[in-house]
Each structure stands twice: as C-alpha cells, then as structure tokens.
XYZ file of C-alpha atoms in Angstrom:
578
model
C -30.922 -4.001 -70.104
C -28.732 -1.346 -68.921
C -31.508 0.852 -68.026
C -33.271 -2.102 -66.006
C -30.006 -2.557 -63.862
C -29.905 1.295 -63.240
C -33.321 1.392 -62.520
C -32.684 -1.515 -60.050
C -29.623 0.296 -58.554
C -31.648 3.497 -58.013
C -34.317 1.554 -56.458
C -31.610 0.035 -53.810
C -30.240 3.000 -53.177
C -33.774 4.565 -52.484
C -34.566 1.787 -50.073
C -31.560 2.381 -48.119
C -32.068 5.920 -47.784
C -35.727 5.461 -46.587
C -34.304 2.780 -43.908
C -31.687 5.453 -42.911
C -34.269 8.183 -42.596
C -37.143 6.164 -41.242
C -37.589 6.302 -37.265
C -36.037 3.022 -35.603
C -38.483 1.414 -33.072
C -38.431 3.136 -29.490
C -37.340 0.077 -27.784
C -33.999 -0.196 -29.765
C -33.193 3.532 -28.905
C -31.039 4.732 -26.013
C -33.113 6.779 -23.167
C -31.904 9.987 -24.626
C -33.954 9.364 -27.812
C -36.648 7.561 -26.195
C -37.399 10.568 -23.895
C -35.497 13.590 -24.768
C -37.620 15.865 -22.854
C -37.629 14.069 -19.702
C -34.954 14.549 -16.911
C -33.477 11.076 -17.531
C -33.064 11.875 -21.474
C -31.566 15.116 -20.877
C -29.002 13.491 -18.302
C -28.463 10.571 -20.643
C -27.935 13.203 -23.752
C -25.396 15.279 -21.308
C -23.533 12.129 -20.445
C -23.337 10.724 -24.150
C -21.947 14.007 -25.287
C -19.469 13.978 -22.464
C -18.333 10.495 -23.205
C -18.186 11.298 -27.047
C -15.891 14.418 -26.270
C -13.712 12.164 -23.888
C -13.392 9.687 -26.938
C -12.558 12.149 -29.483
C -9.623 13.533 -27.221
C -8.378 9.752 -26.782
C -8.367 9.468 -30.561
C -6.568 12.852 -30.924
C -4.298 11.668 -28.071
C -3.371 8.540 -29.665
C -2.520 10.474 -33.156
C 0.076 12.441 -31.113
C 3.613 11.041 -30.626
C 4.528 10.506 -27.396
C 7.338 13.136 -27.386
C 4.891 15.835 -28.531
C 2.424 15.110 -26.132
C 4.730 15.197 -23.396
C 6.051 18.832 -24.305
C 2.413 19.910 -24.874
C 1.056 18.687 -21.642
C 4.092 19.704 -19.060
C 3.506 23.526 -19.770
C 5.781 26.109 -17.910
C 2.853 27.231 -15.587
C 1.696 23.680 -14.601
C 5.269 22.831 -13.462
C 5.751 26.010 -11.586
C 2.287 25.609 -9.781
C 3.210 21.926 -8.872
C 6.595 23.057 -7.573
C 5.324 26.015 -5.670
C 2.221 24.136 -4.491
C 4.413 21.355 -3.115
C 7.462 23.245 -1.607
C 4.961 25.097 0.775
C 3.082 22.251 1.557
C 4.210 18.354 1.171
C 7.756 19.695 1.651
C 6.916 21.104 5.084
C 5.056 17.673 6.127
C 8.447 15.965 5.360
C 10.656 18.464 6.795
C 8.530 17.970 10.192
C 8.549 14.283 9.932
C 12.372 13.999 10.240
C 13.575 17.594 12.034
C 12.751 16.420 15.329
C 15.270 13.559 14.966
C 18.442 15.023 15.074
C 18.107 17.558 18.236
C 16.216 14.991 20.177
C 18.800 14.994 23.029
C 19.003 18.705 23.313
C 15.219 19.053 23.384
C 14.845 16.560 26.203
C 17.652 18.501 28.138
C 15.423 21.524 27.274
C 12.557 19.933 28.819
C 14.545 18.830 32.320
C 16.100 22.279 32.744
C 12.801 24.202 32.213
C 11.232 21.799 34.594
C 13.900 21.913 37.237
C 13.664 25.691 36.975
C 10.192 25.756 37.789
C 9.486 22.751 40.267
C 13.144 22.992 41.889
C 13.937 19.072 40.772
C 14.644 17.278 37.563
C 11.871 15.818 35.931
C 10.863 12.098 36.395
C 12.138 9.830 33.411
C 8.727 8.544 32.640
C 7.446 12.159 32.655
C 10.078 13.157 30.250
C 9.218 10.085 27.902
C 5.612 11.094 27.973
C 6.580 14.740 27.174
C 8.534 13.689 24.256
C 6.160 11.316 22.895
C 3.447 13.984 23.075
C 5.821 16.445 21.279
C 6.530 13.778 18.486
C 2.743 12.667 18.171
C 1.152 15.833 18.511
C 1.812 16.545 14.938
C -0.367 14.042 13.975
C -3.371 15.189 16.009
C -2.945 18.682 14.619
C -2.975 16.998 11.175
C -6.364 15.477 12.032
C -7.974 19.056 12.973
C -6.341 20.312 9.735
C -7.856 17.502 7.706
C -11.392 18.168 9.201
C -10.988 21.981 8.335
C -10.485 21.244 4.778
C -13.810 21.138 3.354
C -15.251 24.303 4.943
C -11.985 26.316 3.875
C -11.800 24.949 0.483
C -15.383 25.499 -0.511
C -15.215 29.177 0.675
C -11.783 29.904 -0.604
C -11.189 27.372 -3.161
C -8.072 25.208 -3.627
C -5.393 28.004 -4.223
C -6.346 30.563 -1.670
C -6.643 27.456 1.011
C -2.873 26.671 0.285
C -1.984 30.360 0.778
C -4.173 30.976 4.051
C -2.654 27.801 5.015
C 0.896 29.708 4.892
C -0.390 31.529 8.103
C -0.270 28.348 10.321
C 3.346 27.468 9.057
C 4.959 31.029 9.844
C 3.012 31.194 13.335
C 4.092 27.519 14.204
C 7.667 28.502 13.224
C 8.032 31.673 15.357
C 6.566 29.776 18.395
C 9.132 26.985 17.840
C 11.989 29.116 17.157
C 11.516 31.297 20.282
C 10.687 28.422 22.754
C 14.292 28.147 24.113
C 14.822 31.889 24.607
C 11.422 32.084 26.294
C 12.326 29.041 28.355
C 8.800 27.301 27.614
C 8.846 23.998 26.170
C 4.878 24.374 25.901
C 5.470 26.604 22.925
C 7.449 23.932 21.301
C 4.573 21.576 21.623
C 1.826 23.969 20.679
C 3.740 25.002 17.795
C 4.082 21.396 16.639
C 0.451 21.027 16.974
C 0.063 24.123 14.555
C 2.299 22.563 12.520
C 0.413 19.800 12.287
C -2.797 21.381 11.241
C -0.780 23.091 8.233
C 0.191 19.558 7.240
C -3.355 18.211 7.357
C -4.797 21.071 5.194
C -1.721 20.827 2.693
C -2.011 17.165 2.272
C -5.722 17.481 1.328
C -5.742 20.786 -0.502
C -2.683 20.037 -2.478
C -3.400 16.693 -4.129
C -6.983 18.290 -4.926
C -5.320 21.073 -6.790
C -2.865 18.999 -8.581
C -5.400 16.403 -9.679
C -7.911 19.207 -11.163
C -5.143 21.152 -12.784
C -3.612 18.290 -14.513
C -4.173 16.835 -17.894
C -5.418 13.211 -17.703
C -2.171 11.686 -19.495
C 0.279 13.272 -16.703
C -2.071 12.937 -13.726
C -0.189 10.157 -12.037
C 3.282 11.787 -12.614
C 2.020 15.168 -11.457
C 0.458 13.762 -8.561
C 3.697 12.072 -7.531
C 5.204 15.754 -6.895
C 3.453 15.473 -3.725
C 5.503 12.499 -2.600
C 8.688 13.797 -4.071
C 8.439 16.707 -2.395
C 7.974 14.825 1.182
C 10.841 12.831 0.549
C 12.927 16.022 -0.419
C 11.571 17.821 2.900
C 12.604 14.691 4.910
C 16.139 14.765 3.443
C 16.353 18.565 4.021
C 15.620 18.224 7.811
C 18.229 15.757 8.202
C 20.815 17.834 6.370
C 19.980 20.931 8.426
C 20.206 18.704 11.496
C 23.842 17.823 11.054
C 25.920 18.788 13.872
C 28.013 21.179 11.153
C 24.664 23.110 10.591
C 21.957 23.477 12.968
C 22.060 20.395 15.037
C 23.769 22.148 17.890
C 22.480 22.519 21.345
C 22.354 26.258 20.988
C 21.129 26.462 17.446
C 18.463 23.650 17.203
C 15.597 26.245 17.540
C 16.630 27.436 14.170
C 15.705 24.303 12.673
C 12.080 24.927 13.473
C 12.474 28.651 12.317
C 13.391 27.621 8.795
C 9.924 26.279 8.442
C 8.850 29.888 7.642
C 11.060 30.136 4.408
C 8.901 27.771 2.311
C 5.873 29.182 3.673
C 6.770 32.631 2.560
C 8.024 31.640 -0.846
C 4.521 29.881 -1.626
C 2.881 32.960 -0.147
C 4.567 35.447 -2.812
C 4.533 33.165 -5.526
C 1.104 31.316 -5.575
C -0.785 34.578 -6.079
C 0.301 34.780 -9.541
C -0.871 31.399 -10.643
C -4.719 30.529 -11.535
C -7.373 28.722 -9.311
C -8.122 25.339 -10.298
C -10.364 25.828 -13.680
C -12.687 22.853 -12.349
C -13.276 24.548 -9.154
C -14.021 27.768 -11.267
C -16.572 25.885 -13.341
C -18.144 23.523 -10.622
C -18.370 25.798 -7.702
C -18.105 29.568 -8.882
C -19.780 29.086 -12.356
C -16.783 31.327 -13.701
C -16.467 30.206 -17.345
C -14.144 33.078 -18.405
C -11.956 32.460 -15.360
C -11.674 28.911 -16.054
C -10.913 29.292 -19.822
C -8.083 31.598 -18.662
C -6.832 29.219 -16.194
C -6.910 26.339 -18.869
C -5.031 28.558 -21.250
C -2.229 29.319 -18.582
C -1.923 25.567 -17.418
C -2.054 24.014 -20.932
C -0.050 26.514 -22.554
C -2.338 27.062 -25.398
C -5.120 29.631 -26.527
C -7.687 27.213 -27.935
C -9.079 25.507 -24.693
C -12.791 25.373 -26.022
C -12.649 21.373 -25.864
C -11.338 21.463 -22.268
C -13.861 23.562 -21.020
C -16.920 21.948 -22.949
C -15.792 18.537 -21.417
C -16.005 20.095 -17.817
C -19.122 21.801 -18.711
C -20.589 18.310 -19.885
C -19.618 17.093 -16.548
C -21.097 19.984 -14.786
C -24.500 19.534 -16.690
C -24.584 15.988 -15.693
C -23.768 16.999 -11.751
C -25.665 20.284 -12.151
C -28.018 18.977 -9.240
C -25.632 17.261 -6.969
C -24.549 19.220 -4.195
C -21.368 18.607 -2.339
C -21.556 15.264 -0.553
C -21.066 14.929 3.188
C -18.667 12.531 4.819
C -21.791 10.557 6.281
C -23.488 10.552 2.747
C -20.502 9.113 1.227
C -19.842 6.270 3.703
C -23.348 5.203 3.221
C -23.570 5.298 -0.690
C -23.349 1.782 -2.066
C -21.972 3.115 -5.340
C -18.611 3.847 -3.798
C -18.629 1.364 -0.899
C -15.593 -0.226 -1.964
C -13.734 2.830 -3.462
C -14.231 4.269 0.051
C -12.986 0.880 1.959
C -10.096 0.784 -0.693
C -8.828 4.550 0.546
C -9.028 3.304 4.098
C -6.948 0.452 3.549
C -4.641 2.405 1.541
C -4.263 5.219 3.891
C -3.999 2.748 6.812
C -1.252 0.942 5.275
C 0.463 4.190 4.023
C 0.925 4.982 7.965
C 0.819 1.557 9.649
C 3.632 -0.080 7.104
C 6.441 1.210 9.749
C 8.112 3.824 7.643
C 7.248 6.509 10.169
C 8.322 4.589 13.040
C 11.932 4.486 11.275
C 11.748 8.343 10.825
C 10.706 8.961 14.188
C 13.220 6.698 15.866
C 16.076 6.345 13.228
C 18.782 6.975 15.567
C 17.911 4.426 18.214
C 17.290 1.793 15.371
C 20.875 2.244 14.298
C 21.873 2.091 17.668
C 20.351 -1.156 18.023
C 21.985 -2.176 14.733
C 25.308 -1.211 16.356
C 26.520 1.689 14.779
C 28.477 4.121 16.632
C 26.863 7.513 17.505
C 29.267 9.608 15.448
C 28.251 7.844 12.267
C 24.585 8.043 12.932
C 23.635 11.327 11.582
C 25.501 10.594 7.957
C 23.879 7.142 7.724
C 20.528 8.696 8.558
C 21.314 11.383 5.724
C 21.540 8.258 3.256
C 18.196 7.462 3.885
C 16.788 10.690 2.853
C 18.748 10.677 -0.322
C 17.492 6.965 -1.144
C 13.850 8.104 -0.555
C 14.154 10.944 -2.642
C 15.712 9.152 -5.585
C 13.081 6.173 -5.264
C 10.248 8.769 -5.274
C 11.810 10.571 -8.539
C 11.791 7.171 -10.051
C 8.337 6.413 -9.097
C 6.972 9.550 -10.532
C 9.037 8.768 -14.078
C 7.551 5.308 -14.259
C 4.064 5.745 -12.865
C 2.301 6.158 -16.381
C 4.086 3.321 -17.697
C 3.745 0.838 -15.165
C 0.362 2.087 -13.645
C -0.562 2.390 -9.951
C -1.595 -1.332 -9.104
C 1.810 -2.790 -9.754
C 3.829 -0.105 -7.870
C 1.624 -0.370 -4.822
C 1.671 -4.313 -4.704
C 5.305 -4.268 -5.466
C 6.271 -1.714 -3.065
C 4.071 -3.301 0.045
C 5.224 -6.701 -1.104
C 8.888 -5.857 -1.033
C 8.612 -4.102 2.426
C 7.254 -6.977 3.941
C 10.093 -9.007 2.427
C 12.896 -6.668 3.944
C 11.147 -6.238 7.215
C 11.547 -9.952 7.705
C 15.007 -9.784 6.803
C 15.514 -6.866 9.434
C 14.302 -8.696 12.173
C 16.467 -11.597 11.337
C 19.556 -9.164 11.139
C 18.745 -7.457 14.506
C 18.399 -10.590 16.335
C 21.918 -12.020 15.120
C 23.779 -8.563 14.983
C 26.091 -9.768 17.738
C 27.028 -13.182 15.706
C 29.216 -11.150 13.032
C 30.514 -7.601 12.816
C 29.176 -7.413 9.110
C 25.410 -8.041 10.184
C 24.683 -4.705 11.362
C 25.771 -3.241 8.207
C 23.031 -5.570 6.561
C 20.494 -3.932 8.929
C 21.399 -0.724 7.234
C 20.785 -2.067 3.768
C 17.594 -3.525 4.742
C 16.621 -0.148 6.132
C 17.381 1.505 2.959
C 15.697 -1.265 0.680
C 12.484 -0.757 2.911
C 12.657 2.933 2.294
C 13.090 2.645 -1.343
C 10.256 0.042 -1.644
C 8.018 2.471 0.211
C 8.887 5.538 -1.919
C 8.880 3.774 -5.287
C 4.896 3.149 -5.158
C 3.021 3.553 -1.551
C 4.585 6.750 -0.797
C 2.365 8.807 -3.210
C -0.048 6.799 -4.974
C -2.567 6.848 -1.957
C -3.098 10.719 -2.576
C -3.475 10.160 -6.185
C -6.184 7.194 -5.962
C -8.234 9.178 -3.472
C -8.484 11.905 -6.318
C -9.084 9.461 -9.014
C -11.841 7.362 -7.487
C -14.447 9.922 -6.718
C -16.585 12.674 -8.492
C -15.830 16.399 -7.945
C -18.834 16.606 -5.276
C -17.606 13.629 -3.375
C -13.777 14.373 -3.709
C -13.624 16.974 -0.486
C -15.580 14.394 1.751
C -13.229 11.568 0.371
C -10.157 13.349 1.327
C -11.389 14.113 4.871
C -11.742 10.562 5.320
C -8.409 9.515 3.912
C -6.728 12.098 5.943
C -8.396 10.957 9.163
C -7.309 7.710 8.728
C -4.045 9.099 7.478
C -3.561 11.158 10.725
C -4.942 8.970 13.254
C -2.493 6.085 11.809
C 0.258 8.516 12.284
C -0.522 9.289 15.805
C -0.912 5.760 16.638
C 2.418 4.884 15.546
C 4.363 7.941 16.978
C 2.768 7.099 19.977
C 3.024 3.448 20.349
C 6.037 2.194 18.767
C 8.664 3.019 21.644
C 6.458 0.743 23.447
C 6.141 -1.906 20.671
C 9.778 -1.910 20.506
C 10.404 -2.153 24.253
C 7.760 -5.145 24.380
C 8.879 -7.098 21.205
C 12.492 -5.916 20.967
C 13.917 -6.985 17.558
C 10.651 -8.605 16.530
C 8.640 -5.408 16.684
C 9.048 -5.081 12.798
C 7.355 -8.421 12.009
C 4.119 -6.389 13.036
C 5.062 -3.925 9.963
C 5.748 -6.652 7.841
C 2.336 -8.559 8.487
C 0.504 -5.191 7.728
C 2.459 -4.854 4.378
C 1.621 -8.252 3.438
C -1.951 -7.833 4.169
C -2.069 -4.501 1.712
C -0.390 -6.308 -1.101
C -2.706 -9.233 -0.927
C -5.684 -6.781 -0.811
C -4.529 -4.713 -3.601
C -3.897 -7.697 -5.808
C -7.450 -8.878 -5.387
C -9.495 -5.512 -5.252
C -7.685 -2.669 -6.805
C -8.509 -1.966 -10.457
C -5.824 -0.106 -12.817
C -6.640 3.714 -12.828
C -3.759 4.736 -14.947
C -5.149 7.143 -17.894
C -9.001 5.873 -17.033
C -12.048 8.479 -16.411
C -13.629 8.704 -13.020
C -16.773 7.019 -15.000
C -14.483 3.993 -15.999
C -13.158 3.422 -12.730
C -16.579 3.375 -11.193
C -17.527 0.721 -13.662
C -14.391 -1.117 -12.525
C -15.645 -1.244 -9.022
C -19.453 -1.935 -9.884
C -19.628 -5.576 -9.822
C -17.855 -5.732 -6.388
C -20.331 -2.611 -5.214
C -23.295 -4.744 -6.226
C -24.708 -1.362 -7.486
C -24.640 -0.084 -10.447
C -23.432 3.500 -11.051
C -25.898 6.232 -11.850
C -27.399 6.195 -15.023
C -25.443 9.160 -16.455
C -22.116 7.300 -15.498
C -23.351 4.007 -17.021
C -24.405 5.279 -20.351
C -21.054 7.448 -20.262
C -19.105 4.589 -19.751
C -21.072 2.440 -22.196
C -20.924 5.064 -24.980
C -17.258 5.667 -24.386
C -16.740 1.837 -25.149
C -18.960 2.093 -28.077
C -17.236 5.125 -29.705
C -13.821 3.204 -29.525
C -15.035 0.928 -32.029
C -14.261 2.180 -35.742
C -17.774 1.587 -37.126
C -20.594 0.877 -34.420
C -23.734 -0.435 -35.888
C -27.524 0.046 -34.078
C -27.063 -3.778 -32.862
C -24.017 -3.255 -31.099
C -25.374 0.150 -29.244
C -28.498 -1.950 -28.304
C -26.149 -4.697 -26.900
C -24.148 -1.931 -24.724
C -27.471 -0.820 -23.313
C -28.938 -4.014 -22.289
C -25.469 -5.150 -20.844
C -25.593 -2.043 -18.523
C -29.331 -2.311 -17.710
C -30.679 0.840 -19.407
C -33.183 -0.922 -21.418
C-alpha cells in the first residue's frame, strides 16, 4: 500500500514535470516567444527585458528605507551638477526678469538723453514707451531664437557642452549692456537684452534635459525643481542688487547688467569637471565606458551595471529610431495629447500673469497706493516669498505629485487674482485696502511657485522618449517665449484699457488651466515614460508602439507575486498584442 502511494506520487510529479517541459501552444505565447527570430520578436524581447529590469529595480527600491534611499540617490556630484548648472542658467533667466524693474526710470532718462544728443530734441513720449516695451520684450524674442537653436547645438555638443558654450552669450551680453551708458548707445542695451534672451532660451531647454537624464527616477521631480528654485533666486537677487543702497542708482545701474557675467563665469570654470549626461553618451555617442563613469560619478557607487543595462535595453528598443523632428512630433497620433498638454502647460505658465507682475511691479504697487519710497522693499518681499514657495515645492513634489500642485497652484492664483481686482477697485475706500492688495500679490506669487513655476519643465522631460525630447523642448520653449513676449508687449495696453479689471483676464486663464489639468493630466510621479504613454493611450485613441505596450504590460505583470500563464495571456489580449 505504501509502495502504491509512492508510485502514485512519483507519477504525479513526472506528469507535472512533463507539463512544465512541454511547449505551450503558440497562440498562448507572447510575440517574443512566438516569433523570436523576427524584428517584432526581438523588439518585444528587448522591451520585456527592459521592463523586468525596471520591475526588479522597483522591488529593490521598496526594500530600502526612505532615509537610506535619499542618502544614496542624492550624491555629492549630483548636487553640485544641479547647483552649478542652474546657477549659470536658470538663475540668469530669473535675474533678467527682474533686473530691468528697479532702474526703469534711469534707463528711460538715458534713452531721452541719447535721443536729444543725436537729434537735438527730446524723445516723443510714445516713442519712449515703444523703446521701453521693446527693451523689456526683446528678451523673449531672443529666447525664442535660442530655443530653436537647442536641437542642433545639443545634437553636436551634448547637454553639458551646450550649457558651457551658452555662457559665451551671457558674457558678451553683460559686456554690451554694462558699457552702453559710457558709449552713449541705447542700442547696445537692447541688443544685449536680445543676446541674453538667446542665452535663456538655450538654458531653459538644455538644463531641464540635463537634470532629467542624470537624476534617478525616485528624485527626478525634486531635482527638476532646482530649475524653478534658481529662477526664483535669480529674481530675488535682481531685486536686491537693484536697491538704491546697492546698484539701483543713476550712475551705477549698468553694473546691474554687468553682474550677469559672474554666474556665467562660475559655470564656465566648474561644469567641465562634471560628466556629460550618461543617457546622451549611450544613446547618441555609443560610449558605454564614458556612460559607466558618468553613472558612477552621479550615483556615487562603483557597481552601475544595472543602470547601464537598463539604458542599453532602452537603446536597443529604439536602435532604429532617429531624432524626431518638430513636424513629426506634431503629426504623431501616439503623443498628440502629450504635445497638447505641454502647449497648454507652457501657455498657462507665461499667460497666468506672473511675468506681468514682475515686469511692472512698481506701477502695480503705485496703483495700490504704496508710496514710492517703500516700493523697492515691498518688491523685495515678493522675491523672498517666491524663493521660499519654490523650495517648498521641491520638498513636497515627490510626496504630493505633479498633478495636485499644478491644479492647486493655478486654482489659487485664479482666486487671488479675483480678490486683487476687488481690492484695486476699492482701494480708495479704506486705508488698509492697499495692503490687502499686497497680500494678494504675495499669495499669487506663492501659489505660482508652489507648483506651476517649475513643473512644466519637468513634464516636458517626462512625457517623451529620448528621441522625441529635443523636439518636445523646442515646442515647449517656442510657446513659452512667444507667450512671454506677448505679455511683456501687451500688458501695458491691457492695463491701460481695462484698468483694475485687467487681472480678470489672468484669472480666467488660470482657472481654464486648472480645469484642463483636472480632466486631462495623469500623475507622472515615479512612473516610467512607457507607463505615462499608457495613461495617455486611451485619450490619444492610438496604442503606443508594440515595444512600449509590451513593456508596460510586462511591468504590471511582474508586480504580481506569482504570475501564471493565464494572467500573462490576459495582459497580451488586453493590450491588443494577440
């Protein structure tokens, strides 16, 4: 009886072994096993391996404690690269937004004196207003030109060397603007502003790409917020340096523009000691040894084989894909809503009204009834609030996510713009109402910098593949700078026509953006590009490419503790592979 039971058990074990060894019917297999020799099969195998590697990394990340993970991810080289890169790039963008505000009356006097010296009579007030508007808004035209140059320069030089070459624009612009008063040529100031715009256009595309490609996925949002934080610090620094006690005087205002050369020089001598983007080295240069060294430097560890293999898997998936042009990206149905969302995000970023506040802060405070002596110091408080709000956003973005911060930021801005309109309309009815206007302005700035101030640059890097990213940043930058130019040029006329009701226009834009993000934008926190594409797939009405689909489905499958053949088949049927 015991022998019979033993034979029966042995028979069952042998049957199970035969079932495991027997080939499964071809219709139950994924394409990588049905047709391993075909291009379809090879792409699917690469995608599956890539997805399994990503799933393994997620499992390892879950096993780490949050404290250990943070200390490991934030290496010294990663921090230095982000600080040096942002100081010579986004800092200068923010600085140039605010630096023209304090010396505005002295610059207009310089224009009038130069005109009278050349033509023998004072300048016409309308001509002076036009020259001042051009001085402010030509910065955005330069930014558009710089944005259009990024793809070509970035492909040849890479991310790091694009930032280094860009310092040449900043230093030349600083020299032109600093010498304009002594030369008696206001054209030098206008040309310098244009060149500085070119620098900003290149910087706001190359820097987010560089930070996105060197950062681990777990801290990608926080590191991306460094761009926004340094824009805010640059705005604050421009306000501080423009105080009458420092450089905001009639004979010293050119040095405000000469200070631009300092951050550019710091980046020029520091960034060469840091590595190029490892993803750029692997994708564009096929330099695996250089990419390994870059990973080791940025991650602060010797064993980077897993990270290199993940990028190699992605590289093999996209090995036959060339850099996508802007026109191809606009025509692609697979990223239609991603592109549309980037356009809406960047348009709201500029048209929400914050740049109007920066460009014309003094006149807004005068409308609020603040005495001229107090205006520079109240303006200084706005820069401080902006910096603190941006730092707060960088600390919480990986906990709260991108979507809540964007919706909440634009929603609060719409609310406070509405209140600001009421306070400006009723400012003569009580002595305390002008101060309520200041509180509204500070609240608008804090709401902007807590989310909308930096997240648009992060989303542009997260929505698209490596081959699509340069074209995506060109589209985002074009919308960004055209909107910037429109606000700088048109806001004085809007303010003149609508008076205190002008901010209702910005309230409507902010509210529209918040509603759009509520219905359209998926959360991208700690998600791969393939998973983000899957989130947009239903709205695009076009499934992602087979490699992305299978990668996403395999990623979901590997998250289950014990996947079985039936669940694997269900995943392939669901994604339309079978």
